PDB file of C-alpha atoms in Angstrom:
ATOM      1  CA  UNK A  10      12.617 -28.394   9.746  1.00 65.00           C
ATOM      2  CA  UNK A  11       9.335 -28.865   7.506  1.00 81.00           C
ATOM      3  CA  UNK A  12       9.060 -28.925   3.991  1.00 84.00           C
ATOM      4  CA  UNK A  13       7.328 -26.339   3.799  1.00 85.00           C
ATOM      5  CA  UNK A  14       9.544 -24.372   5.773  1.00 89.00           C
ATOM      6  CA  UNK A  15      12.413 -25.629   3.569  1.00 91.00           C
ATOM      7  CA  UNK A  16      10.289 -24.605   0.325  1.00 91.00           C
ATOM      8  CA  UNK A  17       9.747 -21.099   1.453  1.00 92.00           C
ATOM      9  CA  UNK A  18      12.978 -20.235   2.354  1.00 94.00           C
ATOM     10  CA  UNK A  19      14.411 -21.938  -0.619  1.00 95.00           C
ATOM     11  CA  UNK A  20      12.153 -19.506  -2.986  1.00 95.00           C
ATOM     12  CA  UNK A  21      13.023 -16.486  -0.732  1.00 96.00           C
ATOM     13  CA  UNK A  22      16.677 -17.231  -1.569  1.00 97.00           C
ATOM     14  CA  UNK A  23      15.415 -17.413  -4.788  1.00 97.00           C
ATOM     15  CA  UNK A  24      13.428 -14.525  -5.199  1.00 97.00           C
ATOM     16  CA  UNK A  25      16.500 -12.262  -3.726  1.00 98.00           C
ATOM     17  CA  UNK A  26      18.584 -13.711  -6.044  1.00 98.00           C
ATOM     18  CA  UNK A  27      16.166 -12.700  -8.795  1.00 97.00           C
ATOM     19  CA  UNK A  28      16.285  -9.293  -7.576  1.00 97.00           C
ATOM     20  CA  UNK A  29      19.972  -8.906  -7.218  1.00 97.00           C
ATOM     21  CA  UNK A  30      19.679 -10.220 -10.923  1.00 97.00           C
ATOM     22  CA  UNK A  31      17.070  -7.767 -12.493  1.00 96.00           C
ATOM     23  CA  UNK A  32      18.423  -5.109 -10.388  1.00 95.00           C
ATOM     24  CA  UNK A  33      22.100  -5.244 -11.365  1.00 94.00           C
ATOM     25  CA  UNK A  34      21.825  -6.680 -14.710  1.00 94.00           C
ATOM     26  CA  UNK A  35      18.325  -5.309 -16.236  1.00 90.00           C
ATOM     27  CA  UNK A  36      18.947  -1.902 -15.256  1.00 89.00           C
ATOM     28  CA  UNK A  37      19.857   1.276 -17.615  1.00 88.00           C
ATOM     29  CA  UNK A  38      21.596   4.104 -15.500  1.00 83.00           C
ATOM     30  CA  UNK A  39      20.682   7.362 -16.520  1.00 78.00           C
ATOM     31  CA  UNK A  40      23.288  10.722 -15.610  1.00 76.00           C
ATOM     32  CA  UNK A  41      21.605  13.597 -14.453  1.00 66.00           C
ATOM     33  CA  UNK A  42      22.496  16.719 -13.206  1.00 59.00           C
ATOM     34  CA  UNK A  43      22.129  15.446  -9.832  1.00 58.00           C
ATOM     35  CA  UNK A  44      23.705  11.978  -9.866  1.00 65.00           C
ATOM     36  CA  UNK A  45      22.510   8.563 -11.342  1.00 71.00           C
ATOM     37  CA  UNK A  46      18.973   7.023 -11.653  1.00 74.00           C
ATOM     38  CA  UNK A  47      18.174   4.156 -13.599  1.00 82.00           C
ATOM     39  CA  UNK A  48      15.574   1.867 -14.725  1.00 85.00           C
ATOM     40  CA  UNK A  49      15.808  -1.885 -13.919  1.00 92.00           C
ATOM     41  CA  UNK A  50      13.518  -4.701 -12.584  1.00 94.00           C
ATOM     42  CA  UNK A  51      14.117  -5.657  -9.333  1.00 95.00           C
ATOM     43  CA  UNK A  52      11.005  -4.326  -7.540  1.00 96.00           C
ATOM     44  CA  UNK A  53       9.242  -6.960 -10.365  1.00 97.00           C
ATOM     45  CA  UNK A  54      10.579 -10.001  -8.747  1.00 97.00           C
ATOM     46  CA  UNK A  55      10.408  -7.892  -5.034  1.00 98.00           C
ATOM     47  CA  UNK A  56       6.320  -8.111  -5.279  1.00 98.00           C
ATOM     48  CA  UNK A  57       5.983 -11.497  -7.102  1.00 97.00           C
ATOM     49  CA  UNK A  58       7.759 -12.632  -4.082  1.00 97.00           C
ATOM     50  CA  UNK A  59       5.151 -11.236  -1.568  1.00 97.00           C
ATOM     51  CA  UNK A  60       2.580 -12.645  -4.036  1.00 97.00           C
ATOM     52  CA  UNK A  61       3.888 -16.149  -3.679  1.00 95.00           C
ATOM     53  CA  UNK A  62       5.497 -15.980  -0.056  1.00 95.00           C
ATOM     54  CA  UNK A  63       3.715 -13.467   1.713  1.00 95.00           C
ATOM     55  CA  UNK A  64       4.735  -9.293   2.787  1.00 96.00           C
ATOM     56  CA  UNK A  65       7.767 -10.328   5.366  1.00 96.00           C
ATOM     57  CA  UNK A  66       9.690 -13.187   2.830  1.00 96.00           C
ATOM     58  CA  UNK A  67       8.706 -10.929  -0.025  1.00 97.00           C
ATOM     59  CA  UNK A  68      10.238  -7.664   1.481  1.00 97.00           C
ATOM     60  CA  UNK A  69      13.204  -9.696   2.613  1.00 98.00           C
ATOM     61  CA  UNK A  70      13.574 -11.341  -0.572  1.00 98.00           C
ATOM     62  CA  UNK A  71      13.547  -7.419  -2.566  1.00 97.00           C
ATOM     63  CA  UNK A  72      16.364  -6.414   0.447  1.00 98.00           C
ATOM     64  CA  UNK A  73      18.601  -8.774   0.505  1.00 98.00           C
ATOM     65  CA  UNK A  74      18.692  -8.945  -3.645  1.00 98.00           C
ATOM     66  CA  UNK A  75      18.656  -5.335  -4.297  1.00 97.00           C
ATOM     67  CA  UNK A  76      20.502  -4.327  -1.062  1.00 97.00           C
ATOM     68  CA  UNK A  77      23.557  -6.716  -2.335  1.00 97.00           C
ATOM     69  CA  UNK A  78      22.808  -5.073  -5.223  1.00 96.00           C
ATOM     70  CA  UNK A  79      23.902  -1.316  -3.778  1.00 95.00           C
ATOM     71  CA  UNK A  80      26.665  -3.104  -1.943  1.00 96.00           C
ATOM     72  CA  UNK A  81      28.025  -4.010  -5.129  1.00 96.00           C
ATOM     73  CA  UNK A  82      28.271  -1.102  -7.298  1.00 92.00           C
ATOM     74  CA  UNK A  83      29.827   1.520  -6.634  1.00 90.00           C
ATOM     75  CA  UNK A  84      27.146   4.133  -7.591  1.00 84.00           C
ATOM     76  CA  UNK A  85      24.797   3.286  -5.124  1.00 85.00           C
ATOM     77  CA  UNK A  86      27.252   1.570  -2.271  1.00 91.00           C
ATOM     78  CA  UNK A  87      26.097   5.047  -0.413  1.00 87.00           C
ATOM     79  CA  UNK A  88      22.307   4.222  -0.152  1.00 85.00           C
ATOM     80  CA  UNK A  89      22.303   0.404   0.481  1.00 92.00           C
ATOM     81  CA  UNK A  90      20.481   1.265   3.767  1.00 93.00           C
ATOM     82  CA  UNK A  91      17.837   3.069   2.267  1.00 92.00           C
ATOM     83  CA  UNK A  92      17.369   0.249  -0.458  1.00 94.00           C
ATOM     84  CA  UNK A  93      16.809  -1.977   2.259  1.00 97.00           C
ATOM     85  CA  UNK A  94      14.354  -0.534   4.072  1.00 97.00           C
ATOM     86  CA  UNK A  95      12.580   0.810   0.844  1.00 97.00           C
ATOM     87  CA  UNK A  96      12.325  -3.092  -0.388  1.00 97.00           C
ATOM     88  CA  UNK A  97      10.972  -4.528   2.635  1.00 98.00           C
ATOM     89  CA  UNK A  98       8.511  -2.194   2.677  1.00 98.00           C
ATOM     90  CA  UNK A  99       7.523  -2.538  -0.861  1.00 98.00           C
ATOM     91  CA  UNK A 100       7.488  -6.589  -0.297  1.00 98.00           C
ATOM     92  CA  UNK A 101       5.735  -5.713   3.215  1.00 98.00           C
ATOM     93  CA  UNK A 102       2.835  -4.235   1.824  1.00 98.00           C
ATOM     94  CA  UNK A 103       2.037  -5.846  -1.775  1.00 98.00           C
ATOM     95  CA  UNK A 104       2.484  -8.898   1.369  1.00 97.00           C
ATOM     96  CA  UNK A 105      -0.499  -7.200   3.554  1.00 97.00           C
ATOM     97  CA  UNK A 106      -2.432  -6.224   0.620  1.00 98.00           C
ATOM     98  CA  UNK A 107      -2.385  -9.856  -1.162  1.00 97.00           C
ATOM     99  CA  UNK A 108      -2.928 -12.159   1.570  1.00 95.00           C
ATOM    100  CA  UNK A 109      -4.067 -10.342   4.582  1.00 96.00           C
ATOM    101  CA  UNK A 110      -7.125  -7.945   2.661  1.00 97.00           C
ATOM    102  CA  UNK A 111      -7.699  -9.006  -0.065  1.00 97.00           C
ATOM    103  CA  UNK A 112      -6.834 -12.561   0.243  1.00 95.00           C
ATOM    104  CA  UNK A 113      -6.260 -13.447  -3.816  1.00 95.00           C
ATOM    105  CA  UNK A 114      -5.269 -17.388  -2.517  1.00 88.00           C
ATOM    106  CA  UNK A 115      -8.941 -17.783  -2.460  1.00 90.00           C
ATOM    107  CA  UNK A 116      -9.720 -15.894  -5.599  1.00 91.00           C
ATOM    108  CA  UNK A 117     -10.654 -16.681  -9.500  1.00 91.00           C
ATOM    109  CA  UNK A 118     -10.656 -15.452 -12.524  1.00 93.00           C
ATOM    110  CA  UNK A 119     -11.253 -11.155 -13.030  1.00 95.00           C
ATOM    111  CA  UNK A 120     -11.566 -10.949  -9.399  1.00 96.00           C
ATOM    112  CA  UNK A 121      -8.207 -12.340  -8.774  1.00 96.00           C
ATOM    113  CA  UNK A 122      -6.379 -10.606 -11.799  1.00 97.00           C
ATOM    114  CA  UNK A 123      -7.974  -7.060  -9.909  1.00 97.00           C
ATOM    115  CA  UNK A 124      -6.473  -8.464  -6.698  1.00 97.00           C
ATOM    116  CA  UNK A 125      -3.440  -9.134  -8.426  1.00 98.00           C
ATOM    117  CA  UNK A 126      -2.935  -5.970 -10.003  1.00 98.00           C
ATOM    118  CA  UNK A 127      -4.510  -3.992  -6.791  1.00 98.00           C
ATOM    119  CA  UNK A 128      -1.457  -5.754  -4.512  1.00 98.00           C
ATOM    120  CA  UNK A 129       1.192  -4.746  -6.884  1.00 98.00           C
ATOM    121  CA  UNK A 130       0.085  -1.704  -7.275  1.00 98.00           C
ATOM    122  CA  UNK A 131      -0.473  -0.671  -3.418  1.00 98.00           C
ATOM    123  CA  UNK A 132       3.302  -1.675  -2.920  1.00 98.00           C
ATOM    124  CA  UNK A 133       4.637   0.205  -6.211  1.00 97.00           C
ATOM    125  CA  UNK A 134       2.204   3.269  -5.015  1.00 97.00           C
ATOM    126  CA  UNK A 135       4.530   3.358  -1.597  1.00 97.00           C
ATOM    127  CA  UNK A 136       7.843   3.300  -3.439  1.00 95.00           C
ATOM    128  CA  UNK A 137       6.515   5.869  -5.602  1.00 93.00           C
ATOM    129  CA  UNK A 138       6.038   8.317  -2.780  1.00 92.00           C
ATOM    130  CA  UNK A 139       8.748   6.372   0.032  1.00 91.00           C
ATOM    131  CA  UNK A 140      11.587   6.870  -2.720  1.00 88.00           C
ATOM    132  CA  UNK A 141      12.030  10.258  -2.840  1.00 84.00           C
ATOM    133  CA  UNK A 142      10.743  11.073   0.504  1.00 86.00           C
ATOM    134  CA  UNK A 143      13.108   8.690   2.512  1.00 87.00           C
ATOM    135  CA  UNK A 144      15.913   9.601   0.276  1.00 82.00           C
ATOM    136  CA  UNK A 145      15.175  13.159   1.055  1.00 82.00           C
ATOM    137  CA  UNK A 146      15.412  12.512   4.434  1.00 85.00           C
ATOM    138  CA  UNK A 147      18.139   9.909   4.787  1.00 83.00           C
ATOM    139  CA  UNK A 148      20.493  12.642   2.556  1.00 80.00           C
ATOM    140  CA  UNK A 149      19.114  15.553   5.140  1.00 82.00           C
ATOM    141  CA  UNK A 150      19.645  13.435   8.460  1.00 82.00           C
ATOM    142  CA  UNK A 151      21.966  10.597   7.817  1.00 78.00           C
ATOM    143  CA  UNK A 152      24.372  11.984   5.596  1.00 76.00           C
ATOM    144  CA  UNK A 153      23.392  15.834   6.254  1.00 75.00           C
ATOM    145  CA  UNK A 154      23.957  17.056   3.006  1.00 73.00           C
ATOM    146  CA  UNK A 155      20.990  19.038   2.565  1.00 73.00           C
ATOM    147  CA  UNK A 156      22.072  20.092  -1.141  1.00 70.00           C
ATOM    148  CA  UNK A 157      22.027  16.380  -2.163  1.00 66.00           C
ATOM    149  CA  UNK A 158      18.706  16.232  -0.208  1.00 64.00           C
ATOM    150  CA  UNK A 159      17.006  18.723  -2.485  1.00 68.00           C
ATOM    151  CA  UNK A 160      18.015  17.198  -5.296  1.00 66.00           C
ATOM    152  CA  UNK A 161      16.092  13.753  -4.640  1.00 64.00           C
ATOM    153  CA  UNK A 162      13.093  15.786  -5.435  1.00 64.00           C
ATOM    154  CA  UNK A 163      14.081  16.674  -9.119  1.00 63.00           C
ATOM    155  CA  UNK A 164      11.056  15.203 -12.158  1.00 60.00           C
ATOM    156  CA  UNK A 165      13.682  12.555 -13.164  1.00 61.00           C
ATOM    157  CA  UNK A 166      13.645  10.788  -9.726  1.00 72.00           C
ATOM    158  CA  UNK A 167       9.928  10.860 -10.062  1.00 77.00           C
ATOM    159  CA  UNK A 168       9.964   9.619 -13.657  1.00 82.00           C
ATOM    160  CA  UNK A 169      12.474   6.350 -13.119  1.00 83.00           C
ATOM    161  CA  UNK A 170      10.378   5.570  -9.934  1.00 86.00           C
ATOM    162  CA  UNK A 171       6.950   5.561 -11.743  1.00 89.00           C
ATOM    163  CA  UNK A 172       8.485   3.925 -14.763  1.00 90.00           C
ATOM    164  CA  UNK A 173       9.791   1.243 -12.869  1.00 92.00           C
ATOM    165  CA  UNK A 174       6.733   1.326 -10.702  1.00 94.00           C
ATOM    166  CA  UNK A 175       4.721   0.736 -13.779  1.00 95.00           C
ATOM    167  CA  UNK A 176       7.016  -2.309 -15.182  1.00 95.00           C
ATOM    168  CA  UNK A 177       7.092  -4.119 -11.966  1.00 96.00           C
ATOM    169  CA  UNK A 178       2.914  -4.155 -11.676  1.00 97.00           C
ATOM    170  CA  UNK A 179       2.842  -5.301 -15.385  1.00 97.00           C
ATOM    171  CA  UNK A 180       5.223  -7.934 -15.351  1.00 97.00           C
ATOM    172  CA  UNK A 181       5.012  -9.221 -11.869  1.00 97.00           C
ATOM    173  CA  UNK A 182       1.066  -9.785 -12.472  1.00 97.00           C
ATOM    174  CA  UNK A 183       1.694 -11.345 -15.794  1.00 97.00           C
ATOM    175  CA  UNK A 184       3.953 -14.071 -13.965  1.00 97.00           C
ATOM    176  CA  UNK A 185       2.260 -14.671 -11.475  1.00 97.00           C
ATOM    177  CA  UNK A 186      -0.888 -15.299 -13.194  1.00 96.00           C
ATOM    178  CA  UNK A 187       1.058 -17.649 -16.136  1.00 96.00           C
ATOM    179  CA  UNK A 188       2.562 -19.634 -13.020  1.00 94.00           C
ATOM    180  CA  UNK A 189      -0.832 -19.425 -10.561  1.00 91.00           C
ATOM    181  CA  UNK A 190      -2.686 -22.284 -12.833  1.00 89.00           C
ATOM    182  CA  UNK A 191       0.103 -24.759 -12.734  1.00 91.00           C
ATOM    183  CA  UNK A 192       1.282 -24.000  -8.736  1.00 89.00           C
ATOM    184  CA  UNK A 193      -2.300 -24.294  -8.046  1.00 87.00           C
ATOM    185  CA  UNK A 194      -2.664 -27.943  -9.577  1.00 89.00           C
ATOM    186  CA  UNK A 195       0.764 -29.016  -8.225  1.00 88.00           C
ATOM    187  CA  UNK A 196      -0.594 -27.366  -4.573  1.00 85.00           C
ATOM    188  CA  UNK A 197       2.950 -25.028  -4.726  1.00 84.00           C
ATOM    189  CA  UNK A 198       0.752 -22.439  -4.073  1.00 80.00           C
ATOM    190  CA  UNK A 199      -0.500 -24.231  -0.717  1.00 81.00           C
ATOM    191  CA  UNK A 200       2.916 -24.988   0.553  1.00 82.00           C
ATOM    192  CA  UNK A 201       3.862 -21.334  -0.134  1.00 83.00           C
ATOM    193  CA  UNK A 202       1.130 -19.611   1.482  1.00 76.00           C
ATOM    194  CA  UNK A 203       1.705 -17.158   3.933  1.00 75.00           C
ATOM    195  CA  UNK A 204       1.883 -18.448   7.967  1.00 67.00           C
ATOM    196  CA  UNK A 205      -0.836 -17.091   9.691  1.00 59.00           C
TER     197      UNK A 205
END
């Protein structure tokens, strides 16, 4: 095995375990009428993954860490398979956006903070509709409780998701551009870049 190949899924291991981390530890679970929410930072360390890694290492990284995650605690144990499909999506797409459109490894300055930002973003803007709309429907289908369904679409679903949504874009971009100088100079970045 390469290196690289080493180096990228050493970081991916990494990354999940971040996400486990943020996710189980960083979180604040909210009651509401309709069951638990909560605010944590997983998805954060979910998209800086596809940043560094790429959309598939990046959306594995965000399911493996935040499926565990569900495993783990009781609360959610029910919707691990959700989580893990929501995650790789999430890393999937910041992924596609990052390196295959708008390609910020070749970007400076504003133009790659906007790409940045833009990748994060276009990830967290799929969880923000995905969350409640695959929840809907794995309640409705998988689990056919339709009363549980309904109540995935309540304004406090909505309101953790875009919080969290917001956090991750925020905080991912900030670390990624305080690290992007240094990986840069050490060529990190170049051993981590995406396959083709």
């Amino acid at each position: 095995m390469s290196n690289q190949k080493t180096l990228r899924i050493t970081v991916t291991a990494l990354m999940a375990a971040l996400c486990y981390v943020a996710f189980t530890f960083l979180q604040i679970k909210i009651p509401t009428p309709v069951g638990y929410t909560s605010f944590h930072l997983g998805n954060t360390f979910c998209v800086l993954a596809a940043l560094l890694l790429g959309g598939i290492p990046g959306g594995i990284a965000g399911a493996i860490g935040m499926g565990i995650g569900d495993i783990l605690d009781p609360v959610y144990i029910m919707v691990a398979p959700k989580t893990l499909f929501l995650k790789f999506m999430i890393g999937l797409i910041t992924g596609l956006v990052a390196h295959k459109i708008l390609k910020i490894q070749l970007q400076k300055g504003k133009k790659l903070v906007g790409s940045v930002i833009a990748s994060c973003a276009a990830g967290m803007g799929f969880n923000i509709i995905g969350e409640p709309l695959v929840s809907y429907l794995y309640y409705l289908i998988l689990l056919g409780d339709s009363t549980k369904a309904a109540d995935y679409l309540v304004a406090a679903k909505f309101i953790t998701t875009g919080v969290n949504a917001i956090l991750a874009v925020v905080i991912a971009t900030v670390i990624y551009l305080a690290i992007y100088p240094r990986f840069q100079k050490n060529g990190t970045l170049n051993r981590l870049k995406p396959e083709k």
